Structure formats: structure tokens, C-alpha cells
Amino acid sequence: MSIKIIYFENASIEMREILDKYSSEDMYINYWTDLDEIGKKHALEEAEYLITASYPITRELLQQAKKVKLIQKTGSGVDNIDLLAADQFDIKVANTVGINTTSVVEATFGMILSLYRKLHYLDRLTKNGEWKMFEYRSSMYEISGKIHGIIGMGHIGKKVAELSQNFGANILYYDAHRLSTTEETERGFLFKSLDELLVQADIISLHIPLLPSTENLISKRELSLMKPTSILVNVARGKIVNELALAEALKSKRLLGAAIDTWAHEPVNADNPLLELDNVLATPHIAGGTRDALEKVLAIAFENIRKVENGVDPNNLVNVPVA
């Protein structure tokens, strides 16, 4: 009998090749986007393992999936999974925390550089025949010598800080769980309150999970504290930032720019006011999504499936089912 798996995200030919590479002959993968409604119902009834990146794994979905043993998140944040329902249905949930760190860190700096040097904007102008060799130099900046405020000093935050220091930036950070003074001293990180960080930083990047305490953490009041020459980079979760307040701040030039990879609603709504602004760099939740990261993430995902099949807890178990 084959081990039945559902993969919920859109899967290109290249993606399916990676999935085939790390699965085994006794595994059968149903691609959710290939199925009609009857096919989806049948797949859920038979599935033992669910693999999701951002697709919502709801209570209603799990009620149809009576045989599921493991929900495997290909990423770190599990806010798209109903953990309470998983607990109640005796389903393990695992993530791949830390595995895509390098991809997210590199994307963060791609965004910072694009905003500071207006690369995304000037690319479009140049292709449209507008040669703006000198017009924007007075509003372009180097990272060197700037203050980089990092909100969330976990795996990703620390790597972002190290790379920013290599560019010559000074590091401030805010985290609900402060590092030891020894680590702060050794790494050259200076802890600040959130308000202090927002007031002082030139670059602000978000690297925290979405929790009740972090939803709308950056809203109108917080944005008003930031420098008019500052930039905001969100590669964390969309709902951490109040998008309407951010759009207003950017439209009125109270901030230099923002790069947004994660959105309150995904796919982002076409009428989102942030999409209309030239000082916004918008991407579709791809910061952690390189082939390199996918290879590592999916290797762990299928290793976890094999572990659960053998009666062993998966790597990076998020929950403790109560049933």
C-alpha cells in the first residue's frame, strides 16, 4: 500500500522533480491544484500526510482527513494551520524552522539594496526610455554607517544583523526575549525598546512570527515615530504591519520606502493601495523560496514522513497532540 500524501501548493514541473527526488517509491503524492472537487474529497479521505507552505489547513479540512498523521509545514510560521484542531484530532505538526534562513537573509538585503538604490524603480524607467542618471542620486543611500533596527533576533534576525555589520551598519534590536548581555556585547548588538528602535533606525526589518501580541505591531503610531529617510522591510508576516497605515505613510512621503514580501491577505488583493506606490517593492512571499532552500526543506519533510511511519516523532515537532 502506498503512503498517501497531499501537496497543497502550486507545483511547477521543476518543483515536482524535487518532490519526486526526495519521496520514495512507496509514497504517492496528490497535487491539490490538479484535483477537482470530487478528487479533493477523495484525496482528503485517504491522505496520511499533508504538506503545506501557505495553504490554510483548517478544522473543516481536517474533519475530512480522518487518516492524517502529520501536517508538515515547509517553513517556520504555522499560522496557516489550526493547531488546536490538529491537537484534538491527534495529528502531529512539524515545521522546518531555520532551514531557509540563508534565503530569507539574502532576500532581505536584496530588498534593502533595491530600496536604497531605487533599483526596482529605475529598472522600470530605463526600460521605458527614461534616462535618469542624476535625478535620484540625492535620495539614494549606502548601508554603511546606517543604523539597522532588527525586530526579532532569532535565527534569521541574527544572520541579518551579521551581514548588515559586514556592510558597515550599526545594529539595534528589539525582541520580546532579550539576549544575554554577554551575547549582546560579543555580537555588538544594542537592545532598545520598540519605540526607541523606530525613532533611531534608518533601516527596519521584521523577523518575528505572527502572534496575537505581534498583529498590527507596526501601525499608524509606530510609523509616525520613524525617520522620513527610513525604510521598512517585511519578510515576516503581513498582519504584523497595518497595511493601510503604511500606505498612507508612504504616499505622504513620511517614509522613504518599504519592501513587502508577506501580506495580510495572500494572494494580495489587486486593489491594495501599496501596489500603486513607486516607493514600494512588492514580492509574492518568496523570500524563503529558493531552489536551495526547497531542496533542504523537502528533504526534511520526507524524512519526517518516514519517521512518523516508523513510529518516531518528526524533527521540529510543533505540537503535542492530546487525543
PDB file of N, CA and C in Angstrom, residues 247-314:
ATOM      1  N   ALA A 247       0.553  52.386   3.830  1.00  0.00           N
ATOM      2  CA  ALA A 247       0.299  53.023   2.532  1.00  0.00           C
ATOM      3  C   ALA A 247       0.171  54.532   2.683  1.00  0.00           C
ATOM      4  N   GLU A 248      -0.522  54.968   3.713  1.00  0.00           N
ATOM      5  CA  GLU A 248      -0.694  56.405   3.945  1.00  0.00           C
ATOM      6  C   GLU A 248       0.646  57.067   4.255  1.00  0.00           C
ATOM      7  N   ALA A 249       1.467  56.421   5.083  1.00  0.00           N
ATOM      8  CA  ALA A 249       2.772  56.986   5.430  1.00  0.00           C
ATOM      9  C   ALA A 249       3.676  57.086   4.204  1.00  0.00           C
ATOM     10  N   LEU A 250       3.633  56.083   3.346  1.00  0.00           N
ATOM     11  CA  LEU A 250       4.467  56.083   2.148  1.00  0.00           C
ATOM     12  C   LEU A 250       3.953  57.065   1.100  1.00  0.00           C
ATOM     13  N   LYS A 251       2.655  57.134   0.972  1.00  0.00           N
ATOM     14  CA  LYS A 251       2.057  58.041  -0.015  1.00  0.00           C
ATOM     15  C   LYS A 251       2.370  59.494   0.314  1.00  0.00           C
ATOM     16  N   SER A 252       2.391  59.807   1.603  1.00  0.00           N
ATOM     17  CA  SER A 252       2.663  61.180   2.032  1.00  0.00           C
ATOM     18  C   SER A 252       4.153  61.437   2.239  1.00  0.00           C
ATOM     19  N   LYS A 253       4.994  60.466   1.844  1.00  0.00           N
ATOM     20  CA  LYS A 253       6.454  60.583   1.903  1.00  0.00           C
ATOM     21  C   LYS A 253       6.966  60.743   3.334  1.00  0.00           C
ATOM     22  N   ARG A 254       6.238  60.223   4.303  1.00  0.00           N
ATOM     23  CA  ARG A 254       6.728  60.236   5.680  1.00  0.00           C
ATOM     24  C   ARG A 254       7.747  59.130   5.926  1.00  0.00           C
ATOM     25  N   LEU A 255       7.870  58.226   4.965  1.00  0.00           N
ATOM     26  CA  LEU A 255       8.921  57.214   4.953  1.00  0.00           C
ATOM     27  C   LEU A 255       9.544  57.200   3.565  1.00  0.00           C
ATOM     28  N   LEU A 256      10.795  56.764   3.488  1.00  0.00           N
ATOM     29  CA  LEU A 256      11.455  56.701   2.185  1.00  0.00           C
ATOM     30  C   LEU A 256      10.894  55.577   1.327  1.00  0.00           C
ATOM     31  N   GLY A 257      10.677  54.420   1.941  1.00  0.00           N
ATOM     32  CA  GLY A 257      10.189  53.294   1.153  1.00  0.00           C
ATOM     33  C   GLY A 257       9.930  52.074   2.005  1.00  0.00           C
ATOM     34  N   ALA A 258       9.332  51.077   1.375  1.00  0.00           N
ATOM     35  CA  ALA A 258       9.064  49.808   2.057  1.00  0.00           C
ATOM     36  C   ALA A 258       9.167  48.668   1.060  1.00  0.00           C
ATOM     37  N   ALA A 259       9.654  47.544   1.547  1.00  0.00           N
ATOM     38  CA  ALA A 259       9.665  46.302   0.775  1.00  0.00           C
ATOM     39  C   ALA A 259       8.780  45.310   1.504  1.00  0.00           C
ATOM     40  N   ILE A 260       7.841  44.733   0.777  1.00  0.00           N
ATOM     41  CA  ILE A 260       6.848  43.860   1.395  1.00  0.00           C
ATOM     42  C   ILE A 260       6.831  42.531   0.654  1.00  0.00           C
ATOM     43  N   ASP A 261       7.164  41.481   1.382  1.00  0.00           N
ATOM     44  CA  ASP A 261       7.128  40.135   0.807  1.00  0.00           C
ATOM     45  C   ASP A 261       5.937  39.342   1.325  1.00  0.00           C
ATOM     46  N   THR A 262       5.460  39.697   2.510  1.00  0.00           N
ATOM     47  CA  THR A 262       4.337  38.985   3.117  1.00  0.00           C
ATOM     48  C   THR A 262       3.184  39.954   3.327  1.00  0.00           C
ATOM     49  N   TRP A 263       1.971  39.464   3.108  1.00  0.00           N
ATOM     50  CA  TRP A 263       0.805  40.331   3.037  1.00  0.00           C
ATOM     51  C   TRP A 263      -0.288  39.852   3.988  1.00  0.00           C
ATOM     52  N   ALA A 264      -1.141  40.796   4.388  1.00  0.00           N
ATOM     53  CA  ALA A 264      -2.233  40.445   5.301  1.00  0.00           C
ATOM     54  C   ALA A 264      -3.157  39.412   4.675  1.00  0.00           C
ATOM     55  N   HIS A 265      -3.373  39.540   3.369  1.00  0.00           N
ATOM     56  CA  HIS A 265      -4.176  38.563   2.626  1.00  0.00           C
ATOM     57  C   HIS A 265      -3.356  38.116   1.420  1.00  0.00           C
ATOM     58  N   GLU A 266      -3.201  36.820   1.278  1.00  0.00           N
ATOM     59  CA  GLU A 266      -2.416  36.277   0.164  1.00  0.00           C
ATOM     60  C   GLU A 266      -3.249  35.295  -0.643  1.00  0.00           C
ATOM     61  N   PRO A 267      -3.233  35.438  -1.982  1.00  0.00           N
ATOM     62  CA  PRO A 267      -2.554  36.469  -2.769  1.00  0.00           C
ATOM     63  C   PRO A 267      -3.050  37.879  -2.405  1.00  0.00           C
ATOM     64  N   VAL A 268      -2.155  38.842  -2.532  1.00  0.00           N
ATOM     65  CA  VAL A 268      -2.517  40.217  -2.200  1.00  0.00           C
ATOM     66  C   VAL A 268      -3.633  40.694  -3.125  1.00  0.00           C
ATOM     67  N   ASN A 269      -4.575  41.435  -2.560  1.00  0.00           N
ATOM     68  CA  ASN A 269      -5.680  41.968  -3.353  1.00  0.00           C
ATOM     69  C   ASN A 269      -5.167  42.992  -4.364  1.00  0.00           C
ATOM     70  N   ALA A 270      -5.699  42.946  -5.562  1.00  0.00           N
ATOM     71  CA  ALA A 270      -5.244  43.839  -6.634  1.00  0.00           C
ATOM     72  C   ALA A 270      -5.476  45.305  -6.306  1.00  0.00           C
ATOM     73  N   ASP A 271      -6.451  45.596  -5.431  1.00  0.00           N
ATOM     74  CA  ASP A 271      -6.744  46.988  -5.082  1.00  0.00           C
ATOM     75  C   ASP A 271      -6.010  47.445  -3.824  1.00  0.00           C
ATOM     76  N   ASN A 272      -5.052  46.669  -3.351  1.00  0.00           N
ATOM     77  CA  ASN A 272      -4.271  47.086  -2.187  1.00  0.00           C
ATOM     78  C   ASN A 272      -3.523  48.371  -2.536  1.00  0.00           C
ATOM     79  N   PRO A 273      -3.699  49.448  -1.766  1.00  0.00           N
ATOM     80  CA  PRO A 273      -3.089  50.738  -2.128  1.00  0.00           C
ATOM     81  C   PRO A 273      -1.571  50.714  -2.158  1.00  0.00           C
ATOM     82  N   LEU A 274      -0.955  49.768  -1.485  1.00  0.00           N
ATOM     83  CA  LEU A 274       0.505  49.691  -1.512  1.00  0.00           C
ATOM     84  C   LEU A 274       1.034  49.367  -2.906  1.00  0.00           C
ATOM     85  N   LEU A 275       0.246  48.667  -3.700  1.00  0.00           N
ATOM     86  CA  LEU A 275       0.695  48.259  -5.028  1.00  0.00           C
ATOM     87  C   LEU A 275       0.773  49.425  -6.006  1.00  0.00           C
ATOM     88  N   GLU A 276       0.181  50.544  -5.658  1.00  0.00           N
ATOM     89  CA  GLU A 276       0.166  51.712  -6.544  1.00  0.00           C
ATOM     90  C   GLU A 276       1.382  52.612  -6.360  1.00  0.00           C
ATOM     91  N   LEU A 277       2.206  52.351  -5.356  1.00  0.00           N
ATOM     92  CA  LEU A 277       3.233  53.308  -4.951  1.00  0.00           C
ATOM     93  C   LEU A 277       4.606  52.955  -5.516  1.00  0.00           C
ATOM     94  N   ASP A 278       5.301  53.970  -6.040  1.00  0.00           N
ATOM     95  CA  ASP A 278       6.627  53.759  -6.603  1.00  0.00           C
ATOM     96  C   ASP A 278       7.676  53.474  -5.531  1.00  0.00           C
ATOM     97  N   ASN A 279       7.422  53.894  -4.294  1.00  0.00           N
ATOM     98  CA  ASN A 279       8.401  53.661  -3.228  1.00  0.00           C
ATOM     99  C   ASN A 279       8.122  52.377  -2.460  1.00  0.00           C
ATOM    100  N   VAL A 280       7.382  51.479  -3.101  1.00  0.00           N
ATOM    101  CA  VAL A 280       7.122  50.150  -2.543  1.00  0.00           C
ATOM    102  C   VAL A 280       7.696  49.093  -3.478  1.00  0.00           C
ATOM    103  N   LEU A 281       8.463  48.187  -2.911  1.00  0.00           N
ATOM    104  CA  LEU A 281       8.917  46.989  -3.615  1.00  0.00           C
ATOM    105  C   LEU A 281       8.037  45.839  -3.143  1.00  0.00           C
ATOM    106  N   ALA A 282       7.274  45.254  -4.050  1.00  0.00           N
ATOM    107  CA  ALA A 282       6.306  44.212  -3.695  1.00  0.00           C
ATOM    108  C   ALA A 282       6.725  42.876  -4.293  1.00  0.00           C
ATOM    109  N   THR A 283       6.740  41.842  -3.457  1.00  0.00           N
ATOM    110  CA  THR A 283       7.026  40.487  -3.921  1.00  0.00           C
ATOM    111  C   THR A 283       6.012  39.510  -3.320  1.00  0.00           C
ATOM    112  N   PRO A 284       5.800  38.359  -3.958  1.00  0.00           N
ATOM    113  CA  PRO A 284       4.720  37.443  -3.572  1.00  0.00           C
ATOM    114  C   PRO A 284       5.156  36.331  -2.610  1.00  0.00           C
ATOM    115  N   HIS A 285       5.635  36.735  -1.429  1.00  0.00           N
ATOM    116  CA  HIS A 285       6.008  35.786  -0.365  1.00  0.00           C
ATOM    117  C   HIS A 285       7.039  34.770  -0.872  1.00  0.00           C
ATOM    118  N   ILE A 286       8.149  35.306  -1.365  1.00  0.00           N
ATOM    119  CA  ILE A 286       9.170  34.428  -1.959  1.00  0.00           C
ATOM    120  C   ILE A 286      10.524  34.530  -1.249  1.00  0.00           C
ATOM    121  N   ALA A 287      10.601  35.250  -0.137  1.00  0.00           N
ATOM    122  CA  ALA A 287      11.904  35.482   0.494  1.00  0.00           C
ATOM    123  C   ALA A 287      12.615  34.185   0.850  1.00  0.00           C
ATOM    124  N   GLY A 288      11.866  33.192   1.304  1.00  0.00           N
ATOM    125  CA  GLY A 288      12.490  31.928   1.681  1.00  0.00           C
ATOM    126  C   GLY A 288      12.464  30.883   0.597  1.00  0.00           C
ATOM    127  N   GLY A 289      12.068  31.268  -0.618  1.00  0.00           N
ATOM    128  CA  GLY A 289      11.733  30.280  -1.636  1.00  0.00           C
ATOM    129  C   GLY A 289      12.736  30.075  -2.735  1.00  0.00           C
ATOM    130  N   THR A 290      13.981  29.804  -2.408  1.00  0.00           N
ATOM    131  CA  THR A 290      14.959  29.451  -3.438  1.00  0.00           C
ATOM    132  C   THR A 290      14.974  27.937  -3.656  1.00  0.00           C
ATOM    133  N   ARG A 291      15.527  27.528  -4.771  1.00  0.00           N
ATOM    134  CA  ARG A 291      15.660  26.083  -5.008  1.00  0.00           C
ATOM    135  C   ARG A 291      16.533  25.446  -3.929  1.00  0.00           C
ATOM    136  N   ASP A 292      17.577  26.178  -3.523  1.00  0.00           N
ATOM    137  CA  ASP A 292      18.471  25.646  -2.491  1.00  0.00           C
ATOM    138  C   ASP A 292      17.698  25.348  -1.210  1.00  0.00           C
ATOM    139  N   ALA A 293      16.846  26.308  -0.806  1.00  0.00           N
ATOM    140  CA  ALA A 293      16.055  26.114   0.408  1.00  0.00           C
ATOM    141  C   ALA A 293      15.033  25.000   0.228  1.00  0.00           C
ATOM    142  N   LEU A 294      14.401  24.956  -0.945  1.00  0.00           N
ATOM    143  CA  LEU A 294      13.400  23.914  -1.201  1.00  0.00           C
ATOM    144  C   LEU A 294      14.000  22.517  -1.094  1.00  0.00           C
ATOM    145  N   GLU A 295      15.189  22.353  -1.629  1.00  0.00           N
ATOM    146  CA  GLU A 295      15.849  21.047  -1.550  1.00  0.00           C
ATOM    147  C   GLU A 295      16.006  20.622  -0.090  1.00  0.00           C
ATOM    148  N   LYS A 296      16.480  21.539   0.744  1.00  0.00           N
ATOM    149  CA  LYS A 296      16.713  21.208   2.156  1.00  0.00           C
ATOM    150  C   LYS A 296      15.400  20.993   2.903  1.00  0.00           C
ATOM    151  N   VAL A 297      14.419  21.850   2.624  1.00  0.00           N
ATOM    152  CA  VAL A 297      13.129  21.762   3.310  1.00  0.00           C
ATOM    153  C   VAL A 297      12.412  20.460   2.968  1.00  0.00           C
ATOM    154  N   LEU A 298      12.390  20.107   1.689  1.00  0.00           N
ATOM    155  CA  LEU A 298      11.666  18.900   1.284  1.00  0.00           C
ATOM    156  C   LEU A 298      12.395  17.632   1.711  1.00  0.00           C
ATOM    157  N   ALA A 299      13.709  17.694   1.790  1.00  0.00           N
ATOM    158  CA  ALA A 299      14.446  16.546   2.327  1.00  0.00           C
ATOM    159  C   ALA A 299      14.003  16.267   3.759  1.00  0.00           C
ATOM    160  N   ILE A 300      13.851  17.332   4.547  1.00  0.00           N
ATOM    161  CA  ILE A 300      13.394  17.170   5.934  1.00  0.00           C
ATOM    162  C   ILE A 300      11.942  16.715   5.974  1.00  0.00           C
ATOM    163  N   ALA A 301      11.118  17.266   5.092  1.00  0.00           N
ATOM    164  CA  ALA A 301       9.696  16.898   5.074  1.00  0.00           C
ATOM    165  C   ALA A 301       9.524  15.395   4.870  1.00  0.00           C
ATOM    166  N   PHE A 302      10.223  14.854   3.902  1.00  0.00           N
ATOM    167  CA  PHE A 302      10.068  13.418   3.633  1.00  0.00           C
ATOM    168  C   PHE A 302      10.784  12.559   4.673  1.00  0.00           C
ATOM    169  N   GLU A 303      11.839  13.085   5.256  1.00  0.00           N
ATOM    170  CA  GLU A 303      12.461  12.387   6.389  1.00  0.00           C
ATOM    171  C   GLU A 303      11.470  12.295   7.549  1.00  0.00           C
ATOM    172  N   ASN A 304      10.725  13.382   7.784  1.00  0.00           N
ATOM    173  CA  ASN A 304       9.729  13.378   8.853  1.00  0.00           C
ATOM    174  C   ASN A 304       8.601  12.390   8.576  1.00  0.00           C
ATOM    175  N   ILE A 305       8.171  12.324   7.331  1.00  0.00           N
ATOM    176  CA  ILE A 305       7.131  11.349   6.975  1.00  0.00           C
ATOM    177  C   ILE A 305       7.618   9.938   7.279  1.00  0.00           C
ATOM    178  N   ARG A 306       8.844   9.652   6.908  1.00  0.00           N
ATOM    179  CA  ARG A 306       9.391   8.324   7.166  1.00  0.00           C
ATOM    180  C   ARG A 306       9.502   8.065   8.666  1.00  0.00           C
ATOM    181  N   LYS A 307       9.883   9.086   9.425  1.00  0.00           N
ATOM    182  CA  LYS A 307       9.989   8.915  10.879  1.00  0.00           C
ATOM    183  C   LYS A 307       8.637   8.569  11.487  1.00  0.00           C
ATOM    184  N   VAL A 308       7.609   9.314  11.100  1.00  0.00           N
ATOM    185  CA  VAL A 308       6.277   9.057  11.653  1.00  0.00           C
ATOM    186  C   VAL A 308       5.791   7.672  11.246  1.00  0.00           C
ATOM    187  N   GLU A 309       6.069   7.283  10.015  1.00  0.00           N
ATOM    188  CA  GLU A 309       5.710   5.933   9.567  1.00  0.00           C
ATOM    189  C   GLU A 309       6.361   4.862  10.445  1.00  0.00           C
ATOM    190  N   ASN A 310       7.550   5.179  10.962  1.00  0.00           N
ATOM    191  CA  ASN A 310       8.286   4.226  11.789  1.00  0.00           C
ATOM    192  C   ASN A 310       8.008   4.404  13.278  1.00  0.00           C
ATOM    193  N   GLY A 311       7.007   5.243  13.593  1.00  0.00           N
ATOM    194  CA  GLY A 311       6.625   5.417  14.986  1.00  0.00           C
ATOM    195  C   GLY A 311       7.504   6.351  15.785  1.00  0.00           C
ATOM    196  N   VAL A 312       8.238   7.219  15.092  1.00  0.00           N
ATOM    197  CA  VAL A 312       9.156   8.155  15.745  1.00  0.00           C
ATOM    198  C   VAL A 312       8.653   9.580  15.529  1.00  0.00           C
ATOM    199  N   ASP A 313       8.825  10.441  16.538  1.00  0.00           N
ATOM    200  CA  ASP A 313       8.423  11.836  16.376  1.00  0.00           C
ATOM    201  C   ASP A 313       9.245  12.506  15.279  1.00  0.00           C
ATOM    202  N   PRO A 314       8.629  13.409  14.521  1.00  0.00           N
ATOM    203  CA  PRO A 314       9.354  14.107  13.453  1.00  0.00           C
ATOM    204  C   PRO A 314      10.310  15.151  14.013  1.00  0.00           C
TER     205      PRO A 314
END
